[in-house]
Amino acid sequence: MSVVRPFDKLPVLNSAAILMVGTDEDLQQQLAQTILKEKKDFKISIHLATSLPLPAERDHIRPRIDLIVFMINVQSKYSFKNIEASLAHVDANFFLGKVCFLVTGVGRVNRCSVEMSAVRKLGEAYCSPLIYCELELEGIRISTAQRLLRMLQICAGHVPGVSALFFSSLMRSSNDE
Amino acid sequence: MAAPRRATQRAAPSTAPAAAGPGAAKASVAGVEQKLDVLTLVRLREQLKQQFMECSTVVDAGEESIPDQVMEEGLIEATVEELEREMEQAKISFQNKTLALHRVQIMDALRTKLRQNDDDSKLILETIKRILMLSTAAIEFQKQAREMEEKLNDIKRKRLSLKQAGEKKLLQIHTMKKKQKEELEGIEVGEMLKRIRRNLQKETEMTTLIQNIFQSIIIGSRVNWAEDPALKAIVLQLEKNVALI
């Protein structure tokens, strides 16, 4: 099956899996390392991919994916188009809070080749929160890793009383008021 | 198309307290591990409960109810609107409650601070007193402003009514004047007409009389008026005039 579904497999006890999709492999590796260095009390498995669909032959080994992070580099149109194409291979049930968009490269405004309005519309169309970060800086990387870790905990159901559906509160911006 | 790369990394669970102290007494270590195990078990239980709830919710949501009748579009739209309205209400009430909670928290913090009775709290007290004074002054001025506005409105209303009365009076005067003039003219015209009629009548009577006299003179003089065209014209004319009247 080429479509990633949220609840097709049983969860493994005390563990969670995060899937990161993006064209920038170095940044992905760095962020993955930072996430692993964080203090946590459950098993975490990070899957990195440049695009979906994931190859079908490894499907039975793969655990249940709890959170998908799409990394968009605002400075390259290719990454944006790649992410848009990959979004078609994600099941609709994922977009109830288990998907998040990570937007990098916003710091250098004169090298942005993707319109910010297009990114924002993507986030609104898929009902998922956008997180802006500059992953080259150590401090921001660590804080993003902590944030993603917390989101992963909630998406995997480790936090009683809080469900992934609450992430819609992250999408409310000051423009809405 | 692009070959996805997979790298799986696993991190060991960092149950650091359990791994700490290899030199500690065996019994205490065992006891600590025991307690932590219970704690971990309880935590895992909570996790499993949450995950189970999520999965069952998804299953419930996935069930499709087969409508045995064709539901109208309008009905569906109405229910959707109703639900949206309820959601809005819930959001509004939540925001109000958060606001109220924030206010209560702030008031409580202020109160505890004031009880401490140090420099800061004196400043706070001063500020509060000043706020009170300004608010009462503002209320007073607002009241006065409202009263003046009321007076102004009254005066305006009176002026309007006076103007309307004035207009009415003027209209009355106008109509009365017009009526008088018409009457006057009517009378005059009537008078003139009567006079003219009387004159006309007098003239016609006189003309008739004079015609009759001429006729009798001509006939009485036994002149053959049919021969003379002038005399003929006169007699015929007279006949005509007499016939007309």
Coordinates of C-alpha atoms in Angstrom, one line a residue:
Chain A
M1 CA 0.0 0.0 0.0
S2 CA 1.4 3.3 -1.0
V3 CA -0.7 5.4 1.3
V4 CA 0.4 6.0 4.9
R5 CA -2.4 5.4 7.3
P6 CA -2.5 6.5 10.9
F7 CA -4.2 3.6 12.7
D8 CA -3.5 0.6 10.5
K9 CA -1.1 -1.1 12.9
L10 CA -1.1 -1.6 16.6
P11 CA 1.1 0.6 18.7
V12 CA 4.2 -0.7 20.3
L13 CA 4.3 -0.4 24.1
N14 CA 6.0 2.8 25.3
S15 CA 7.4 3.8 21.9
A16 CA 6.6 6.3 19.2
A17 CA 7.7 6.8 15.5
I18 CA 8.1 10.0 13.7
L19 CA 8.5 10.3 9.9
M20 CA 10.3 13.3 8.5
V21 CA 9.9 14.0 4.8
G22 CA 12.0 16.7 3.2
T23 CA 14.6 17.2 0.5
D24 CA 17.3 18.6 2.7
E25 CA 19.0 15.5 4.0
D26 CA 21.7 17.1 6.2
L27 CA 19.2 19.2 8.1
Q28 CA 17.1 16.1 8.6
Q29 CA 20.1 14.2 10.0
Q30 CA 21.0 17.1 12.3
L31 CA 17.4 17.5 13.6
A32 CA 17.2 13.7 14.1
Q33 CA 20.4 13.7 16.1
T34 CA 19.1 16.6 18.3
I35 CA 15.9 14.8 18.9
L36 CA 17.7 11.7 20.0
K37 CA 19.8 13.6 22.4
E38 CA 16.8 15.0 24.2
K39 CA 15.8 13.4 27.5
K40 CA 12.8 11.2 27.2
D41 CA 11.4 8.1 28.8
F42 CA 10.0 6.2 25.8
K43 CA 11.5 4.6 22.8
I44 CA 11.6 6.7 19.7
S45 CA 12.2 5.7 16.1
I46 CA 12.9 8.4 13.5
H47 CA 12.3 7.6 9.9
L48 CA 13.8 10.0 7.3
A49 CA 12.6 10.1 3.7
T50 CA 13.0 12.5 0.8
S51 CA 9.6 11.9 -0.6
L52 CA 6.5 9.7 -0.3
P53 CA 5.4 7.0 -1.1
L54 CA 7.6 4.8 1.1
P55 CA 8.7 1.6 -0.6
A56 CA 6.2 -1.1 -0.1
E57 CA 8.6 -3.9 0.6
R58 CA 9.6 -2.6 4.0
D59 CA 6.0 -1.9 5.0
H60 CA 5.6 -4.8 7.4
I61 CA 8.7 -3.9 9.4
R62 CA 7.8 -0.3 9.8
P63 CA 6.0 0.5 13.0
R64 CA 2.9 2.7 13.2
I65 CA 3.8 6.3 12.3
D66 CA 2.5 8.7 14.9
L67 CA 3.7 12.1 13.6
I68 CA 4.7 13.2 10.1
V69 CA 6.8 16.3 9.8
F70 CA 7.1 17.8 6.3
M71 CA 10.1 20.0 6.0
I72 CA 9.7 22.9 3.5
N73 CA 12.7 24.9 2.6
V74 CA 11.4 28.3 1.6
Q75 CA 14.6 29.0 -0.5
S76 CA 14.0 26.1 -2.9
K77 CA 10.9 25.7 -5.0
Y78 CA 11.8 22.0 -5.6
S79 CA 11.3 21.1 -1.9
F80 CA 7.9 22.8 -1.9
K81 CA 6.8 20.9 -5.0
N82 CA 8.2 17.7 -3.7
I83 CA 6.2 18.1 -0.4
E84 CA 3.0 18.9 -2.4
A85 CA 3.4 15.7 -4.4
S86 CA 4.1 13.6 -1.3
L87 CA 1.0 15.0 0.5
A88 CA -1.1 12.9 -1.9
H89 CA 0.2 9.7 -0.5
V90 CA -0.9 10.5 3.1
D91 CA -4.2 9.2 4.3
A92 CA -6.8 11.9 5.2
N93 CA -7.1 10.7 8.8
F94 CA -3.5 11.8 9.4
F95 CA -4.5 15.5 9.0
L96 CA -6.4 15.4 12.3
G97 CA -3.3 16.7 14.1
K98 CA -0.7 14.2 13.3
V99 CA 0.9 16.2 10.5
C100 CA 3.0 19.3 11.0
F101 CA 4.9 21.5 8.5
L102 CA 8.4 22.7 9.4
V103 CA 9.3 25.8 7.4
T104 CA 13.0 26.5 7.3
G105 CA 15.1 29.2 5.6
V106 CA 12.8 32.1 6.4
G107 CA 15.6 34.1 7.9
R108 CA 17.1 35.3 4.6
V109 CA 14.2 37.2 3.0
N110 CA 15.9 38.0 -0.3
R111 CA 16.6 34.4 -1.1
C112 CA 13.0 33.1 -0.6
S113 CA 11.7 31.6 -3.8
V114 CA 8.5 30.2 -2.3
E115 CA 5.8 32.7 -1.5
M116 CA 4.9 32.8 2.2
S117 CA 1.2 33.1 1.3
A118 CA 1.5 29.8 -0.6
V119 CA 3.0 28.1 2.5
R120 CA 0.4 29.5 4.7
K121 CA -2.4 28.4 2.3
L122 CA -0.9 24.9 2.3
G123 CA -1.0 24.8 6.1
E124 CA -4.6 26.0 6.1
A125 CA -5.7 23.7 3.4
Y126 CA -4.4 20.7 5.2
C127 CA -5.4 21.9 8.7
S128 CA -1.9 21.4 10.1
P129 CA 0.2 23.7 12.1
L130 CA 3.2 25.5 10.6
I131 CA 6.4 25.8 12.6
Y132 CA 9.0 28.3 11.5
C133 CA 12.6 27.6 12.4
E134 CA 16.2 28.0 11.3
L135 CA 17.7 24.7 11.8
E136 CA 21.3 25.8 11.4
L137 CA 21.3 27.5 14.7
E138 CA 21.9 25.3 17.7
G139 CA 19.5 26.8 20.1
I140 CA 16.6 26.9 17.7
R141 CA 17.3 23.3 16.7
I142 CA 17.2 22.2 20.3
S143 CA 13.9 24.0 21.0
T144 CA 12.3 22.7 17.8
A145 CA 13.4 19.2 18.8
Q146 CA 11.8 19.6 22.2
R147 CA 8.6 20.9 20.6
L148 CA 8.5 18.0 18.1
L149 CA 9.2 15.5 20.9
R150 CA 6.2 16.9 22.9
M151 CA 4.0 16.8 19.9
L152 CA 5.1 13.2 19.2
Q153 CA 4.2 12.2 22.8
I154 CA 0.7 13.6 22.4
C155 CA 0.2 12.1 18.9
A156 CA 1.3 8.7 20.1
G157 CA -1.2 8.9 22.9
H158 CA 1.3 8.9 25.8
V159 CA -0.3 11.9 27.4
P160 CA -3.6 11.0 29.0
G161 CA -6.4 13.5 28.4
V162 CA -4.7 15.3 25.5
S163 CA -5.3 14.2 22.0
A164 CA -3.7 15.2 18.7
L165 CA -6.9 17.0 17.8
F166 CA -5.9 19.8 20.2
F167 CA -3.2 21.0 17.8
S168 CA -5.8 23.1 16.0
S169 CA -5.1 25.6 18.7
L170 CA -1.6 26.0 17.2
M171 CA -3.1 27.1 14.0
R172 CA -4.9 30.2 15.3
S173 CA -3.0 33.2 14.3
S174 CA -3.4 36.8 15.2
N175 CA -4.8 37.5 11.8
D176 CA -7.9 35.5 12.7
E177 CA -9.0 37.8 15.6
Chain B
M1 CA 10.5 8.4 -8.1
A2 CA 13.1 9.6 -5.7
A3 CA 14.4 6.7 -3.7
P4 CA 13.5 7.3 -0.1
R5 CA 16.3 6.7 2.4
R6 CA 15.5 5.0 5.6
A7 CA 17.6 5.2 8.7
T8 CA 16.1 3.8 11.9
Q9 CA 17.7 4.9 15.1
R10 CA 16.5 3.7 18.4
A11 CA 17.2 5.3 21.7
A12 CA 17.3 3.3 24.9
P13 CA 14.7 4.3 27.6
S14 CA 16.5 6.6 30.0
T15 CA 15.2 5.4 33.3
A16 CA 18.0 7.2 34.9
P17 CA 17.0 6.9 38.5
A18 CA 16.8 3.1 38.2
A19 CA 20.3 3.0 36.6
A20 CA 21.8 5.3 39.2
G21 CA 23.8 4.1 42.2
P22 CA 25.3 0.8 41.4
G23 CA 26.9 1.0 44.8
A24 CA 23.7 1.4 46.7
A25 CA 22.3 -1.2 49.1
K26 CA 20.7 -4.1 47.3
A27 CA 17.4 -3.9 49.3
S28 CA 17.0 -0.2 48.7
V29 CA 17.8 -0.6 45.1
A30 CA 15.3 -3.3 44.8
G31 CA 12.8 -1.2 46.7
V32 CA 13.4 1.8 44.4
E33 CA 13.1 -0.4 41.3
Q34 CA 9.9 -1.9 42.7
K35 CA 8.4 1.5 43.3
L36 CA 9.5 2.8 39.9
D37 CA 8.2 -0.3 38.2
V38 CA 4.8 0.3 39.7
L39 CA 5.0 3.9 38.6
T40 CA 6.1 2.9 35.2
L41 CA 3.3 0.4 35.0
V42 CA 0.7 2.9 36.0
R43 CA 2.1 5.3 33.4
L44 CA 2.1 2.6 30.7
R45 CA -1.5 1.8 31.7
E46 CA -2.5 5.4 31.2
Q47 CA -0.7 5.4 27.8
L48 CA -2.6 2.2 26.8
K49 CA -5.9 3.7 27.9
Q50 CA -5.3 6.8 25.8
Q51 CA -4.2 4.9 22.8
F52 CA -7.2 2.5 23.1
M53 CA -9.5 5.5 23.3
E54 CA -8.0 7.0 20.2
C55 CA -8.3 3.8 18.2
S56 CA -11.9 3.2 19.3
T57 CA -12.8 6.8 18.4
V58 CA -11.3 6.3 14.9
V59 CA -13.3 3.1 14.5
D60 CA -16.5 4.8 15.6
A61 CA -15.8 7.7 13.3
G62 CA -15.2 5.3 10.4
E63 CA -18.6 3.6 10.8
E64 CA -20.9 4.9 8.1
S65 CA -24.6 5.1 8.9
I66 CA -26.7 4.0 5.9
P67 CA -29.4 6.5 5.4
D68 CA -32.6 4.7 4.7
Q69 CA -34.2 7.8 3.2
V70 CA -32.6 10.3 1.0
M71 CA -31.7 13.2 3.3
E72 CA -32.3 16.5 1.9
E73 CA -29.5 18.9 1.4
G74 CA -31.3 21.5 3.4
L75 CA -31.5 19.2 6.4
I76 CA -27.8 18.5 6.4
E77 CA -27.0 22.1 6.0
A78 CA -29.2 23.1 8.8
T79 CA -27.6 20.5 11.1
V80 CA -24.2 21.7 10.1
E81 CA -25.1 25.2 10.8
E82 CA -26.5 24.2 14.2
L83 CA -23.3 22.4 15.1
E84 CA -21.2 25.3 14.0
R85 CA -23.3 27.6 16.1
E86 CA -22.8 25.4 19.1
M87 CA -19.1 25.3 18.5
E88 CA -19.0 29.1 18.3
Q89 CA -20.9 29.2 21.6
A90 CA -18.5 26.8 23.2
K91 CA -15.6 28.8 22.0
I92 CA -17.0 32.1 23.2
S93 CA -17.9 30.7 26.6
F94 CA -14.4 29.2 26.9
Q95 CA -12.8 32.5 26.1
N96 CA -15.0 34.3 28.5
K97 CA -14.2 31.8 31.2
T98 CA -10.5 32.2 30.5
L99 CA -10.8 35.9 30.7
A100 CA -12.7 35.7 34.0
L101 CA -10.1 33.3 35.3
H102 CA -7.3 35.6 34.4
R103 CA -9.0 38.5 36.1
V104 CA -9.6 36.5 39.2
Q105 CA -6.0 35.5 39.2
I106 CA -4.8 39.0 38.8
M107 CA -7.1 40.3 41.6
D108 CA -5.9 37.6 43.9
A109 CA -2.2 38.4 43.1
L110 CA -2.9 42.1 43.8
R111 CA -4.6 41.3 47.0
T112 CA -1.8 39.1 48.4
K113 CA 0.7 41.7 47.3
L114 CA -1.3 44.5 49.1
R115 CA -1.4 42.4 52.2
Q116 CA 2.4 42.4 52.3
N117 CA 2.3 46.2 52.9
D118 CA 5.7 47.1 51.5
D119 CA 6.7 49.9 49.1
D120 CA 5.3 48.2 46.1
S121 CA 2.0 47.6 47.7
K122 CA 1.8 51.3 48.8
L123 CA 2.4 52.3 45.2
I124 CA -0.3 49.9 44.1
L125 CA -2.7 51.3 46.7
E126 CA -2.0 54.8 45.5
T127 CA -2.6 53.8 42.0
I128 CA -5.8 52.1 42.9
K129 CA -7.0 55.2 44.8
R130 CA -6.1 57.4 41.9
I131 CA -8.0 55.1 39.5
L132 CA -11.0 55.2 41.7
M133 CA -10.9 59.0 41.9
L134 CA -10.6 59.3 38.1
S135 CA -13.4 56.9 37.5
T136 CA -15.8 58.7 39.8
A137 CA -14.8 62.0 38.1
A138 CA -15.4 60.4 34.7
I139 CA -18.8 59.1 35.8
E140 CA -19.7 62.5 37.2
F141 CA -18.7 64.3 34.0
Q142 CA -20.5 61.8 31.9
K143 CA -23.7 62.4 33.9
Q144 CA -23.4 66.1 33.4
A145 CA -22.8 65.7 29.7
R146 CA -25.9 63.6 29.5
E147 CA -28.0 66.1 31.3
M148 CA -26.8 68.9 29.0
E149 CA -27.5 66.8 26.0
E150 CA -31.0 66.2 27.3
K151 CA -31.5 69.9 27.8
L152 CA -30.2 70.6 24.3
N153 CA -32.6 68.0 22.9
D154 CA -35.5 69.6 24.8
I155 CA -34.7 73.0 23.4
K156 CA -34.4 71.7 19.9
R157 CA -37.7 69.9 20.2
K158 CA -39.4 73.1 21.4
R159 CA -37.9 75.1 18.6
L160 CA -39.1 72.6 16.1
S161 CA -42.6 72.7 17.5
L162 CA -42.6 76.5 17.4
K163 CA -41.4 76.5 13.9
Q164 CA -44.1 74.1 12.9
A165 CA -46.8 76.3 14.6
G166 CA -45.4 79.3 12.9
E167 CA -45.6 77.6 9.5
K168 CA -49.2 76.6 10.1
K169 CA -50.2 80.2 11.1
L170 CA -48.5 81.6 8.0
L171 CA -50.3 79.1 5.8
Q172 CA -53.6 80.0 7.4
I173 CA -52.9 83.7 6.8
H174 CA -52.0 83.0 3.2
T175 CA -55.2 81.0 2.5
M176 CA -57.3 83.6 4.2
K177 CA -55.8 86.4 2.1
K178 CA -56.3 84.5 -1.0
K179 CA -59.9 83.8 -0.2
Q180 CA -60.5 87.5 0.4
K181 CA -59.0 88.5 -2.8
E182 CA -61.0 86.0 -4.7
E183 CA -64.2 87.1 -3.1
L184 CA -63.3 90.7 -3.9
E185 CA -62.6 89.9 -7.5
G186 CA -65.8 87.8 -7.7
I187 CA -67.8 90.6 -6.4
E188 CA -66.3 93.1 -8.8
V189 CA -66.6 90.8 -11.7
G190 CA -70.3 90.2 -10.8
E191 CA -70.9 93.9 -10.5
M192 CA -69.2 94.6 -13.9
L193 CA -71.2 91.9 -15.6
K194 CA -74.4 93.2 -14.2
R195 CA -73.6 96.7 -15.4
I196 CA -72.6 95.5 -18.8
R197 CA -75.8 93.5 -19.1
R198 CA -77.9 96.5 -18.1
N199 CA -76.1 98.7 -20.6
L200 CA -76.5 96.2 -23.3
Q201 CA -80.1 95.8 -22.6
K202 CA -80.6 99.6 -22.6
E203 CA -78.8 99.9 -25.9
T204 CA -80.7 97.1 -27.5
E205 CA -84.0 98.6 -26.4
M206 CA -83.0 102.0 -27.7
T207 CA -81.8 100.5 -31.0
T208 CA -85.1 98.5 -31.3
L209 CA -87.0 101.7 -30.6
I210 CA -85.1 103.7 -33.1
Q211 CA -85.5 101.0 -35.7
N212 CA -89.2 100.8 -35.2
I213 CA -89.4 104.5 -35.5
F214 CA -87.4 104.4 -38.8
Q215 CA -89.6 101.6 -40.1
S216 CA -92.8 103.4 -39.3
I217 CA -91.5 106.6 -40.8
I218 CA -90.5 104.9 -44.0
I219 CA -93.7 102.9 -44.3
G220 CA -95.8 105.9 -43.3
S221 CA -94.3 108.1 -45.9
R222 CA -95.7 105.8 -48.6
V223 CA -92.4 105.9 -50.4
N224 CA -91.7 102.9 -52.7
W225 CA -88.7 101.7 -50.8
A226 CA -88.2 98.6 -52.9
E227 CA -87.0 100.7 -55.8
D228 CA -84.4 102.7 -54.0
P229 CA -81.6 100.3 -53.0
A230 CA -80.5 102.5 -50.1
L231 CA -83.9 102.6 -48.6
K232 CA -84.3 98.9 -49.2
A233 CA -81.0 98.2 -47.4
I234 CA -82.1 100.2 -44.4
V235 CA -85.5 98.5 -44.1
L236 CA -84.0 95.0 -44.6
Q237 CA -81.3 95.8 -42.1
L238 CA -83.9 97.0 -39.6
E239 CA -85.9 93.8 -40.2
K240 CA -82.8 91.8 -39.6
N241 CA -82.0 93.6 -36.4
V242 CA -85.5 93.2 -35.1
A243 CA -85.5 89.5 -35.9
L244 CA -82.2 89.1 -34.1
I245 CA -83.6 90.3 -30.8

